[in-house]
Amino acid sequence: MLMAGLDGIENKIDPGDPLDKNIYDLSPEELAGVPSVPSSLEEALNALEEDHQYLLKGDVFTQDVIDTWLTYKRENEVDAVRLRPHPYEFFLYYDI
């Protein structure tokens, strides 16, 4: 996260204006314009695969480390997380 923040500062990436609205009250049209983060582990890994050049700066990580991390997560965790209920689902549906 630190390297992503430093990359944003270095490249003068505008984080956008703060959202001073309740996102749950927005219409679908308004919500479509609100940026969001990946909503699953698989989406997060895909985003990392597409954009990780900032992690290679300063030899903090190597391409091999990133590739190994992505492979491990995909082979050992993506399906394990996706195929099991989240604890909140137990709260919603089984806590009667």
PDB file of N, CA and C in Angstrom:
ATOM      1  N   MET A   1       0.823  -1.177   0.000  1.00  0.00           N
ATOM      2  CA  MET A   1       0.000   0.000   0.000  1.00  0.00           C
ATOM      3  C   MET A   1       0.876   1.253   0.000  1.00  0.00           C
ATOM      4  N   LEU A   2       1.971   1.161   0.734  1.00  0.00           N
ATOM      5  CA  LEU A   2       2.885   2.297   0.765  1.00  0.00           C
ATOM      6  C   LEU A   2       3.433   2.583  -0.631  1.00  0.00           C
ATOM      7  N   MET A   3       3.823   1.523  -1.342  1.00  0.00           N
ATOM      8  CA  MET A   3       4.382   1.719  -2.682  1.00  0.00           C
ATOM      9  C   MET A   3       3.331   2.272  -3.636  1.00  0.00           C
ATOM     10  N   ALA A   4       2.080   1.851  -3.491  1.00  0.00           N
ATOM     11  CA  ALA A   4       1.004   2.398  -4.329  1.00  0.00           C
ATOM     12  C   ALA A   4       0.799   3.876  -4.026  1.00  0.00           C
ATOM     13  N   GLY A   5       0.836   4.220  -2.746  1.00  0.00           N
ATOM     14  CA  GLY A   5       0.696   5.631  -2.368  1.00  0.00           C
ATOM     15  C   GLY A   5       1.838   6.474  -2.893  1.00  0.00           C
ATOM     16  N   LEU A   6       3.056   5.967  -2.760  1.00  0.00           N
ATOM     17  CA  LEU A   6       4.222   6.692  -3.274  1.00  0.00           C
ATOM     18  C   LEU A   6       4.150   6.839  -4.788  1.00  0.00           C
ATOM     19  N   ASP A   7       3.672   5.798  -5.472  1.00  0.00           N
ATOM     20  CA  ASP A   7       3.508   5.862  -6.927  1.00  0.00           C
ATOM     21  C   ASP A   7       2.502   6.951  -7.297  1.00  0.00           C
ATOM     22  N   GLY A   8       1.430   7.044  -6.536  1.00  0.00           N
ATOM     23  CA  GLY A   8       0.427   8.078  -6.790  1.00  0.00           C
ATOM     24  C   GLY A   8       0.989   9.473  -6.627  1.00  0.00           C
ATOM     25  N   ILE A   9       1.806   9.654  -5.590  1.00  0.00           N
ATOM     26  CA  ILE A   9       2.434  10.954  -5.355  1.00  0.00           C
ATOM     27  C   ILE A   9       3.444  11.262  -6.454  1.00  0.00           C
ATOM     28  N   GLU A  10       4.290  10.275  -6.756  1.00  0.00           N
ATOM     29  CA  GLU A  10       5.336  10.447  -7.772  1.00  0.00           C
ATOM     30  C   GLU A  10       4.747  10.803  -9.136  1.00  0.00           C
ATOM     31  N   ASN A  11       3.665  10.134  -9.501  1.00  0.00           N
ATOM     32  CA  ASN A  11       3.056  10.344 -10.813  1.00  0.00           C
ATOM     33  C   ASN A  11       1.917  11.353 -10.795  1.00  0.00           C
ATOM     34  N   LYS A  12       1.746  12.007  -9.643  1.00  0.00           N
ATOM     35  CA  LYS A  12       0.717  13.044  -9.485  1.00  0.00           C
ATOM     36  C   LYS A  12      -0.661  12.537  -9.927  1.00  0.00           C
ATOM     37  N   ILE A  13      -1.007  11.334  -9.454  1.00  0.00           N
ATOM     38  CA  ILE A  13      -2.311  10.745  -9.772  1.00  0.00           C
ATOM     39  C   ILE A  13      -3.359  11.397  -8.885  1.00  0.00           C
ATOM     40  N   ASP A  14      -4.343  11.977  -9.496  1.00  0.00           N
ATOM     41  CA  ASP A  14      -5.415  12.652  -8.774  1.00  0.00           C
ATOM     42  C   ASP A  14      -6.358  11.608  -8.171  1.00  0.00           C
ATOM     43  N   PRO A  15      -6.494  11.590  -6.845  1.00  0.00           N
ATOM     44  CA  PRO A  15      -7.382  10.604  -6.231  1.00  0.00           C
ATOM     45  C   PRO A  15      -8.857  10.920  -6.429  1.00  0.00           C
ATOM     46  N   GLY A  16      -9.151  12.053  -7.001  1.00  0.00           N
ATOM     47  CA  GLY A  16     -10.539  12.439  -7.223  1.00  0.00           C
ATOM     48  C   GLY A  16     -11.102  13.202  -6.041  1.00  0.00           C
ATOM     49  N   ASP A  17     -12.254  13.771  -6.257  1.00  0.00           N
ATOM     50  CA  ASP A  17     -12.919  14.527  -5.195  1.00  0.00           C
ATOM     51  C   ASP A  17     -13.529  13.566  -4.187  1.00  0.00           C
ATOM     52  N   PRO A  18     -13.632  14.010  -2.927  1.00  0.00           N
ATOM     53  CA  PRO A  18     -14.295  13.164  -1.939  1.00  0.00           C
ATOM     54  C   PRO A  18     -15.777  13.016  -2.283  1.00  0.00           C
ATOM     55  N   LEU A  19     -16.342  11.896  -1.961  1.00  0.00           N
ATOM     56  CA  LEU A  19     -17.758  11.644  -2.218  1.00  0.00           C
ATOM     57  C   LEU A  19     -18.510  11.965  -0.941  1.00  0.00           C
ATOM     58  N   ASP A  20     -19.258  13.032  -0.965  1.00  0.00           N
ATOM     59  CA  ASP A  20     -19.975  13.497   0.221  1.00  0.00           C
ATOM     60  C   ASP A  20     -21.430  13.045   0.196  1.00  0.00           C
ATOM     61  N   LYS A  21     -21.661  11.831  -0.275  1.00  0.00           N
ATOM     62  CA  LYS A  21     -23.017  11.306  -0.376  1.00  0.00           C
ATOM     63  C   LYS A  21     -23.029   9.878   0.152  1.00  0.00           C
ATOM     64  N   ASN A  22     -24.180   9.438   0.568  1.00  0.00           N
ATOM     65  CA  ASN A  22     -24.357   8.053   0.973  1.00  0.00           C
ATOM     66  C   ASN A  22     -24.485   7.221  -0.291  1.00  0.00           C
ATOM     67  N   ILE A  23     -23.535   6.330  -0.546  1.00  0.00           N
ATOM     68  CA  ILE A  23     -23.553   5.568  -1.798  1.00  0.00           C
ATOM     69  C   ILE A  23     -24.777   4.665  -1.899  1.00  0.00           C
ATOM     70  N   TYR A  24     -25.368   4.308  -0.765  1.00  0.00           N
ATOM     71  CA  TYR A  24     -26.545   3.440  -0.784  1.00  0.00           C
ATOM     72  C   TYR A  24     -27.799   4.199  -1.212  1.00  0.00           C
ATOM     73  N   ASP A  25     -27.747   5.524  -1.192  1.00  0.00           N
ATOM     74  CA  ASP A  25     -28.886   6.334  -1.622  1.00  0.00           C
ATOM     75  C   ASP A  25     -28.766   6.798  -3.073  1.00  0.00           C
ATOM     76  N   LEU A  26     -27.662   6.491  -3.741  1.00  0.00           N
ATOM     77  CA  LEU A  26     -27.448   6.954  -5.107  1.00  0.00           C
ATOM     78  C   LEU A  26     -28.258   6.127  -6.112  1.00  0.00           C
ATOM     79  N   SER A  27     -28.654   6.780  -7.170  1.00  0.00           N
ATOM     80  CA  SER A  27     -29.335   6.074  -8.251  1.00  0.00           C
ATOM     81  C   SER A  27     -28.299   5.243  -9.011  1.00  0.00           C
ATOM     82  N   PRO A  28     -28.735   4.242  -9.769  1.00  0.00           N
ATOM     83  CA  PRO A  28     -27.771   3.448 -10.546  1.00  0.00           C
ATOM     84  C   PRO A  28     -26.922   4.309 -11.489  1.00  0.00           C
ATOM     85  N   GLU A  29     -27.505   5.358 -12.030  1.00  0.00           N
ATOM     86  CA  GLU A  29     -26.765   6.236 -12.935  1.00  0.00           C
ATOM     87  C   GLU A  29     -25.652   6.973 -12.186  1.00  0.00           C
ATOM     88  N   GLU A  30     -25.978   7.487 -10.989  1.00  0.00           N
ATOM     89  CA  GLU A  30     -24.967   8.185 -10.195  1.00  0.00           C
ATOM     90  C   GLU A  30     -23.890   7.212  -9.709  1.00  0.00           C
ATOM     91  N   LEU A  31     -24.305   6.039  -9.299  1.00  0.00           N
ATOM     92  CA  LEU A  31     -23.380   5.046  -8.780  1.00  0.00           C
ATOM     93  C   LEU A  31     -22.403   4.570  -9.852  1.00  0.00           C
ATOM     94  N   ALA A  32     -22.833   4.568 -11.104  1.00  0.00           N
ATOM     95  CA  ALA A  32     -21.963   4.135 -12.203  1.00  0.00           C
ATOM     96  C   ALA A  32     -20.739   5.040 -12.329  1.00  0.00           C
ATOM     97  N   GLY A  33     -20.848   6.280 -11.889  1.00  0.00           N
ATOM     98  CA  GLY A  33     -19.732   7.208 -11.973  1.00  0.00           C
ATOM     99  C   GLY A  33     -18.812   7.192 -10.771  1.00  0.00           C
ATOM    100  N   VAL A  34     -19.105   6.349  -9.784  1.00  0.00           N
ATOM    101  CA  VAL A  34     -18.285   6.278  -8.577  1.00  0.00           C
ATOM    102  C   VAL A  34     -17.252   5.163  -8.737  1.00  0.00           C
ATOM    103  N   PRO A  35     -15.972   5.502  -8.661  1.00  0.00           N
ATOM    104  CA  PRO A  35     -14.945   4.463  -8.800  1.00  0.00           C
ATOM    105  C   PRO A  35     -15.030   3.469  -7.642  1.00  0.00           C
ATOM    106  N   SER A  36     -14.641   2.237  -7.903  1.00  0.00           N
ATOM    107  CA  SER A  36     -14.686   1.224  -6.850  1.00  0.00           C
ATOM    108  C   SER A  36     -13.448   0.342  -6.919  1.00  0.00           C
ATOM    109  N   VAL A  37     -13.230  -0.386  -5.861  1.00  0.00           N
ATOM    110  CA  VAL A  37     -12.116  -1.332  -5.791  1.00  0.00           C
ATOM    111  C   VAL A  37     -12.622  -2.712  -6.199  1.00  0.00           C
ATOM    112  N   PRO A  38     -11.724  -3.642  -6.474  1.00  0.00           N
ATOM    113  CA  PRO A  38     -12.170  -5.001  -6.826  1.00  0.00           C
ATOM    114  C   PRO A  38     -13.059  -5.578  -5.726  1.00  0.00           C
ATOM    115  N   SER A  39     -14.051  -6.351  -6.137  1.00  0.00           N
ATOM    116  CA  SER A  39     -15.000  -6.877  -5.156  1.00  0.00           C
ATOM    117  C   SER A  39     -14.740  -8.333  -4.791  1.00  0.00           C
ATOM    118  N   SER A  40     -13.686  -8.923  -5.293  1.00  0.00           N
ATOM    119  CA  SER A  40     -13.356 -10.303  -4.945  1.00  0.00           C
ATOM    120  C   SER A  40     -11.843 -10.487  -5.011  1.00  0.00           C
ATOM    121  N   LEU A  41     -11.389 -11.580  -4.428  1.00  0.00           N
ATOM    122  CA  LEU A  41      -9.963 -11.893  -4.485  1.00  0.00           C
ATOM    123  C   LEU A  41      -9.515 -12.059  -5.929  1.00  0.00           C
ATOM    124  N   GLU A  42     -10.336 -12.731  -6.722  1.00  0.00           N
ATOM    125  CA  GLU A  42      -9.976 -12.953  -8.130  1.00  0.00           C
ATOM    126  C   GLU A  42      -9.849 -11.629  -8.887  1.00  0.00           C
ATOM    127  N   GLU A  43     -10.769 -10.709  -8.671  1.00  0.00           N
ATOM    128  CA  GLU A  43     -10.682  -9.398  -9.325  1.00  0.00           C
ATOM    129  C   GLU A  43      -9.447  -8.635  -8.847  1.00  0.00           C
ATOM    130  N   ALA A  44      -9.117  -8.746  -7.572  1.00  0.00           N
ATOM    131  CA  ALA A  44      -7.935  -8.062  -7.039  1.00  0.00           C
ATOM    132  C   ALA A  44      -6.664  -8.623  -7.670  1.00  0.00           C
ATOM    133  N   LEU A  45      -6.608  -9.941  -7.833  1.00  0.00           N
ATOM    134  CA  LEU A  45      -5.436 -10.550  -8.473  1.00  0.00           C
ATOM    135  C   LEU A  45      -5.329 -10.140  -9.929  1.00  0.00           C
ATOM    136  N   ASN A  46      -6.463 -10.058 -10.616  1.00  0.00           N
ATOM    137  CA  ASN A  46      -6.450  -9.605 -12.010  1.00  0.00           C
ATOM    138  C   ASN A  46      -5.955  -8.171 -12.105  1.00  0.00           C
ATOM    139  N   ALA A  47      -6.387  -7.329 -11.177  1.00  0.00           N
ATOM    140  CA  ALA A  47      -5.944  -5.928 -11.174  1.00  0.00           C
ATOM    141  C   ALA A  47      -4.449  -5.836 -10.896  1.00  0.00           C
ATOM    142  N   LEU A  48      -3.965  -6.660  -9.970  1.00  0.00           N
ATOM    143  CA  LEU A  48      -2.528  -6.676  -9.680  1.00  0.00           C
ATOM    144  C   LEU A  48      -1.736  -7.138 -10.891  1.00  0.00           C
ATOM    145  N   GLU A  49      -2.243  -8.148 -11.584  1.00  0.00           N
ATOM    146  CA  GLU A  49      -1.548  -8.654 -12.770  1.00  0.00           C
ATOM    147  C   GLU A  49      -1.462  -7.579 -13.856  1.00  0.00           C
ATOM    148  N   GLU A  50      -2.511  -6.790 -13.996  1.00  0.00           N
ATOM    149  CA  GLU A  50      -2.549  -5.747 -15.027  1.00  0.00           C
ATOM    150  C   GLU A  50      -1.705  -4.528 -14.662  1.00  0.00           C
ATOM    151  N   ASP A  51      -1.565  -4.235 -13.361  1.00  0.00           N
ATOM    152  CA  ASP A  51      -0.882  -3.011 -12.951  1.00  0.00           C
ATOM    153  C   ASP A  51      -0.015  -3.283 -11.727  1.00  0.00           C
ATOM    154  N   HIS A  52       1.238  -3.619 -11.953  1.00  0.00           N
ATOM    155  CA  HIS A  52       2.142  -3.856 -10.830  1.00  0.00           C
ATOM    156  C   HIS A  52       3.543  -3.264 -11.060  1.00  0.00           C
ATOM    157  N   GLN A  53       3.681  -2.428 -12.058  1.00  0.00           N
ATOM    158  CA  GLN A  53       4.997  -1.847 -12.355  1.00  0.00           C
ATOM    159  C   GLN A  53       5.553  -1.069 -11.162  1.00  0.00           C
ATOM    160  N   TYR A  54       4.684  -0.429 -10.397  1.00  0.00           N
ATOM    161  CA  TYR A  54       5.134   0.351  -9.250  1.00  0.00           C
ATOM    162  C   TYR A  54       5.789  -0.541  -8.192  1.00  0.00           C
ATOM    163  N   LEU A  55       5.440  -1.818  -8.153  1.00  0.00           N
ATOM    164  CA  LEU A  55       6.038  -2.731  -7.177  1.00  0.00           C
ATOM    165  C   LEU A  55       7.455  -3.156  -7.562  1.00  0.00           C
ATOM    166  N   LEU A  56       7.803  -2.974  -8.817  1.00  0.00           N
ATOM    167  CA  LEU A  56       9.131  -3.364  -9.293  1.00  0.00           C
ATOM    168  C   LEU A  56      10.168  -2.265  -9.075  1.00  0.00           C
ATOM    169  N   LYS A  57       9.709  -1.054  -8.755  1.00  0.00           N
ATOM    170  CA  LYS A  57      10.637   0.065  -8.551  1.00  0.00           C
ATOM    171  C   LYS A  57      11.513  -0.188  -7.333  1.00  0.00           C
ATOM    172  N   GLY A  58      12.764   0.162  -7.448  1.00  0.00           N
ATOM    173  CA  GLY A  58      13.690   0.040  -6.326  1.00  0.00           C
ATOM    174  C   GLY A  58      14.018  -1.390  -5.955  1.00  0.00           C
ATOM    175  N   ASP A  59      13.697  -2.319  -6.826  1.00  0.00           N
ATOM    176  CA  ASP A  59      13.977  -3.746  -6.579  1.00  0.00           C
ATOM    177  C   ASP A  59      13.364  -4.249  -5.272  1.00  0.00           C
ATOM    178  N   VAL A  60      12.213  -3.686  -4.900  1.00  0.00           N
ATOM    179  CA  VAL A  60      11.532  -4.158  -3.697  1.00  0.00           C
ATOM    180  C   VAL A  60      10.953  -5.543  -3.956  1.00  0.00           C
ATOM    181  N   PHE A  61      10.296  -5.700  -5.090  1.00  0.00           N
ATOM    182  CA  PHE A  61       9.780  -6.999  -5.523  1.00  0.00           C
ATOM    183  C   PHE A  61      10.353  -7.292  -6.901  1.00  0.00           C
ATOM    184  N   THR A  62      10.435  -8.572  -7.235  1.00  0.00           N
ATOM    185  CA  THR A  62      10.852  -8.957  -8.583  1.00  0.00           C
ATOM    186  C   THR A  62       9.630  -9.475  -9.327  1.00  0.00           C
ATOM    187  N   GLN A  63       9.729  -9.531 -10.631  1.00  0.00           N
ATOM    188  CA  GLN A  63       8.632 -10.059 -11.433  1.00  0.00           C
ATOM    189  C   GLN A  63       8.328 -11.499 -11.039  1.00  0.00           C
ATOM    190  N   ASP A  64       9.381 -12.265 -10.723  1.00  0.00           N
ATOM    191  CA  ASP A  64       9.198 -13.657 -10.313  1.00  0.00           C
ATOM    192  C   ASP A  64       8.386 -13.767  -9.026  1.00  0.00           C
ATOM    193  N   VAL A  65       8.646 -12.895  -8.074  1.00  0.00           N
ATOM    194  CA  VAL A  65       7.894 -12.910  -6.805  1.00  0.00           C
ATOM    195  C   VAL A  65       6.423 -12.611  -7.066  1.00  0.00           C
ATOM    196  N   ILE A  66       6.158 -11.616  -7.890  1.00  0.00           N
ATOM    197  CA  ILE A  66       4.769 -11.251  -8.195  1.00  0.00           C
ATOM    198  C   ILE A  66       4.072 -12.394  -8.932  1.00  0.00           C
ATOM    199  N   ASP A  67       4.724 -12.972  -9.922  1.00  0.00           N
ATOM    200  CA  ASP A  67       4.133 -14.098 -10.660  1.00  0.00           C
ATOM    201  C   ASP A  67       3.868 -15.290  -9.751  1.00  0.00           C
ATOM    202  N   THR A  68       4.817 -15.587  -8.864  1.00  0.00           N
ATOM    203  CA  THR A  68       4.649 -16.701  -7.928  1.00  0.00           C
ATOM    204  C   THR A  68       3.484 -16.435  -6.981  1.00  0.00           C
ATOM    205  N   TRP A  69       3.371 -15.215  -6.489  1.00  0.00           N
ATOM    206  CA  TRP A  69       2.278 -14.822  -5.589  1.00  0.00           C
ATOM    207  C   TRP A  69       0.928 -14.988  -6.289  1.00  0.00           C
ATOM    208  N   LEU A  70       0.835 -14.493  -7.509  1.00  0.00           N
ATOM    209  CA  LEU A  70      -0.412 -14.602  -8.267  1.00  0.00           C
ATOM    210  C   LEU A  70      -0.786 -16.063  -8.505  1.00  0.00           C
ATOM    211  N   THR A  71       0.178 -16.867  -8.902  1.00  0.00           N
ATOM    212  CA  THR A  71      -0.074 -18.290  -9.158  1.00  0.00           C
ATOM    213  C   THR A  71      -0.531 -18.991  -7.880  1.00  0.00           C
ATOM    214  N   TYR A  72       0.163 -18.751  -6.781  1.00  0.00           N
ATOM    215  CA  TYR A  72      -0.191 -19.382  -5.511  1.00  0.00           C
ATOM    216  C   TYR A  72      -1.613 -19.011  -5.097  1.00  0.00           C
ATOM    217  N   LYS A  73      -1.914 -17.736  -5.125  1.00  0.00           N
ATOM    218  CA  LYS A  73      -3.245 -17.269  -4.716  1.00  0.00           C
ATOM    219  C   LYS A  73      -4.332 -17.875  -5.592  1.00  0.00           C
ATOM    220  N   ARG A  74      -4.092 -17.912  -6.889  1.00  0.00           N
ATOM    221  CA  ARG A  74      -5.103 -18.465  -7.805  1.00  0.00           C
ATOM    222  C   ARG A  74      -5.294 -19.962  -7.586  1.00  0.00           C
ATOM    223  N   GLU A  75      -4.205 -20.686  -7.368  1.00  0.00           N
ATOM    224  CA  GLU A  75      -4.300 -22.136  -7.218  1.00  0.00           C
ATOM    225  C   GLU A  75      -4.800 -22.576  -5.844  1.00  0.00           C
ATOM    226  N   ASN A  76      -4.530 -21.775  -4.812  1.00  0.00           N
ATOM    227  CA  ASN A  76      -4.822 -22.227  -3.453  1.00  0.00           C
ATOM    228  C   ASN A  76      -5.909 -21.453  -2.717  1.00  0.00           C
ATOM    229  N   GLU A  77      -6.253 -20.262  -3.182  1.00  0.00           N
ATOM    230  CA  GLU A  77      -7.180 -19.467  -2.387  1.00  0.00           C
ATOM    231  C   GLU A  77      -8.427 -18.979  -3.118  1.00  0.00           C
ATOM    232  N   VAL A  78      -8.339 -18.713  -4.404  1.00  0.00           N
ATOM    233  CA  VAL A  78      -9.487 -18.127  -5.110  1.00  0.00           C
ATOM    234  C   VAL A  78     -10.723 -19.010  -4.988  1.00  0.00           C
ATOM    235  N   ASP A  79     -10.620 -20.266  -5.376  1.00  0.00           N
ATOM    236  CA  ASP A  79     -11.776 -21.156  -5.298  1.00  0.00           C
ATOM    237  C   ASP A  79     -12.150 -21.461  -3.854  1.00  0.00           C
ATOM    238  N   ALA A  80     -11.161 -21.605  -2.987  1.00  0.00           N
ATOM    239  CA  ALA A  80     -11.447 -21.887  -1.578  1.00  0.00           C
ATOM    240  C   ALA A  80     -12.303 -20.790  -0.957  1.00  0.00           C
ATOM    241  N   VAL A  81     -12.026 -19.551  -1.286  1.00  0.00           N
ATOM    242  CA  VAL A  81     -12.803 -18.425  -0.760  1.00  0.00           C
ATOM    243  C   VAL A  81     -14.142 -18.314  -1.478  1.00  0.00           C
ATOM    244  N   ARG A  82     -14.136 -18.469  -2.781  1.00  0.00           N
ATOM    245  CA  ARG A  82     -15.348 -18.284  -3.583  1.00  0.00           C
ATOM    246  C   ARG A  82     -16.395 -19.359  -3.303  1.00  0.00           C
ATOM    247  N   LEU A  83     -15.963 -20.571  -2.994  1.00  0.00           N
ATOM    248  CA  LEU A  83     -16.888 -21.692  -2.840  1.00  0.00           C
ATOM    249  C   LEU A  83     -17.439 -21.854  -1.426  1.00  0.00           C
ATOM    250  N   ARG A  84     -17.000 -21.033  -0.505  1.00  0.00           N
ATOM    251  CA  ARG A  84     -17.470 -21.149   0.877  1.00  0.00           C
ATOM    252  C   ARG A  84     -18.247 -19.907   1.276  1.00  0.00           C
ATOM    253  N   PRO A  85     -19.233 -20.079   2.132  1.00  0.00           N
ATOM    254  CA  PRO A  85     -20.014 -18.909   2.561  1.00  0.00           C
ATOM    255  C   PRO A  85     -19.183 -17.979   3.446  1.00  0.00           C
ATOM    256  N   HIS A  86     -19.480 -16.742   3.346  1.00  0.00           N
ATOM    257  CA  HIS A  86     -18.858 -15.719   4.173  1.00  0.00           C
ATOM    258  C   HIS A  86     -19.522 -15.761   5.550  1.00  0.00           C
ATOM    259  N   PRO A  87     -18.807 -15.454   6.617  1.00  0.00           N
ATOM    260  CA  PRO A  87     -19.424 -15.464   7.946  1.00  0.00           C
ATOM    261  C   PRO A  87     -20.682 -14.585   8.031  1.00  0.00           C
ATOM    262  N   TYR A  88     -20.731 -13.505   7.271  1.00  0.00           N
ATOM    263  CA  TYR A  88     -21.917 -12.653   7.310  1.00  0.00           C
ATOM    264  C   TYR A  88     -23.131 -13.374   6.734  1.00  0.00           C
ATOM    265  N   GLU A  89     -22.905 -14.270   5.779  1.00  0.00           N
ATOM    266  CA  GLU A  89     -24.018 -15.058   5.248  1.00  0.00           C
ATOM    267  C   GLU A  89     -24.610 -15.950   6.335  1.00  0.00           C
ATOM    268  N   PHE A  90     -23.771 -16.514   7.194  1.00  0.00           N
ATOM    269  CA  PHE A  90     -24.287 -17.286   8.323  1.00  0.00           C
ATOM    270  C   PHE A  90     -25.133 -16.413   9.222  1.00  0.00           C
ATOM    271  N   PHE A  91     -24.658 -15.190   9.489  1.00  0.00           N
ATOM    272  CA  PHE A  91     -25.416 -14.263  10.312  1.00  0.00           C
ATOM    273  C   PHE A  91     -26.772 -13.962   9.693  1.00  0.00           C
ATOM    274  N   LEU A  92     -26.782 -13.736   8.376  1.00  0.00           N
ATOM    275  CA  LEU A  92     -28.029 -13.392   7.689  1.00  0.00           C
ATOM    276  C   LEU A  92     -29.029 -14.543   7.623  1.00  0.00           C
ATOM    277  N   TYR A  93     -28.533 -15.734   7.342  1.00  0.00           N
ATOM    278  CA  TYR A  93     -29.436 -16.833   6.992  1.00  0.00           C
ATOM    279  C   TYR A  93     -29.555 -17.946   8.012  1.00  0.00           C
ATOM    280  N   TYR A  94     -28.582 -18.083   8.904  1.00  0.00           N
ATOM    281  CA  TYR A  94     -28.631 -19.205   9.840  1.00  0.00           C
ATOM    282  C   TYR A  94     -28.750 -18.773  11.289  1.00  0.00           C
ATOM    283  N   ASP A  95     -28.718 -17.506  11.553  1.00  0.00           N
ATOM    284  CA  ASP A  95     -28.784 -17.003  12.931  1.00  0.00           C
ATOM    285  C   ASP A  95     -30.225 -16.651  13.288  1.00  0.00           C
ATOM    286  N   ILE A  96     -31.061 -17.659  13.296  1.00  0.00           N
ATOM    287  CA  ILE A  96     -32.488 -17.416  13.562  1.00  0.00           C
ATOM    288  C   ILE A  96     -32.801 -17.726  14.999  1.00  0.00           C
TER     289      ILE A  96
END
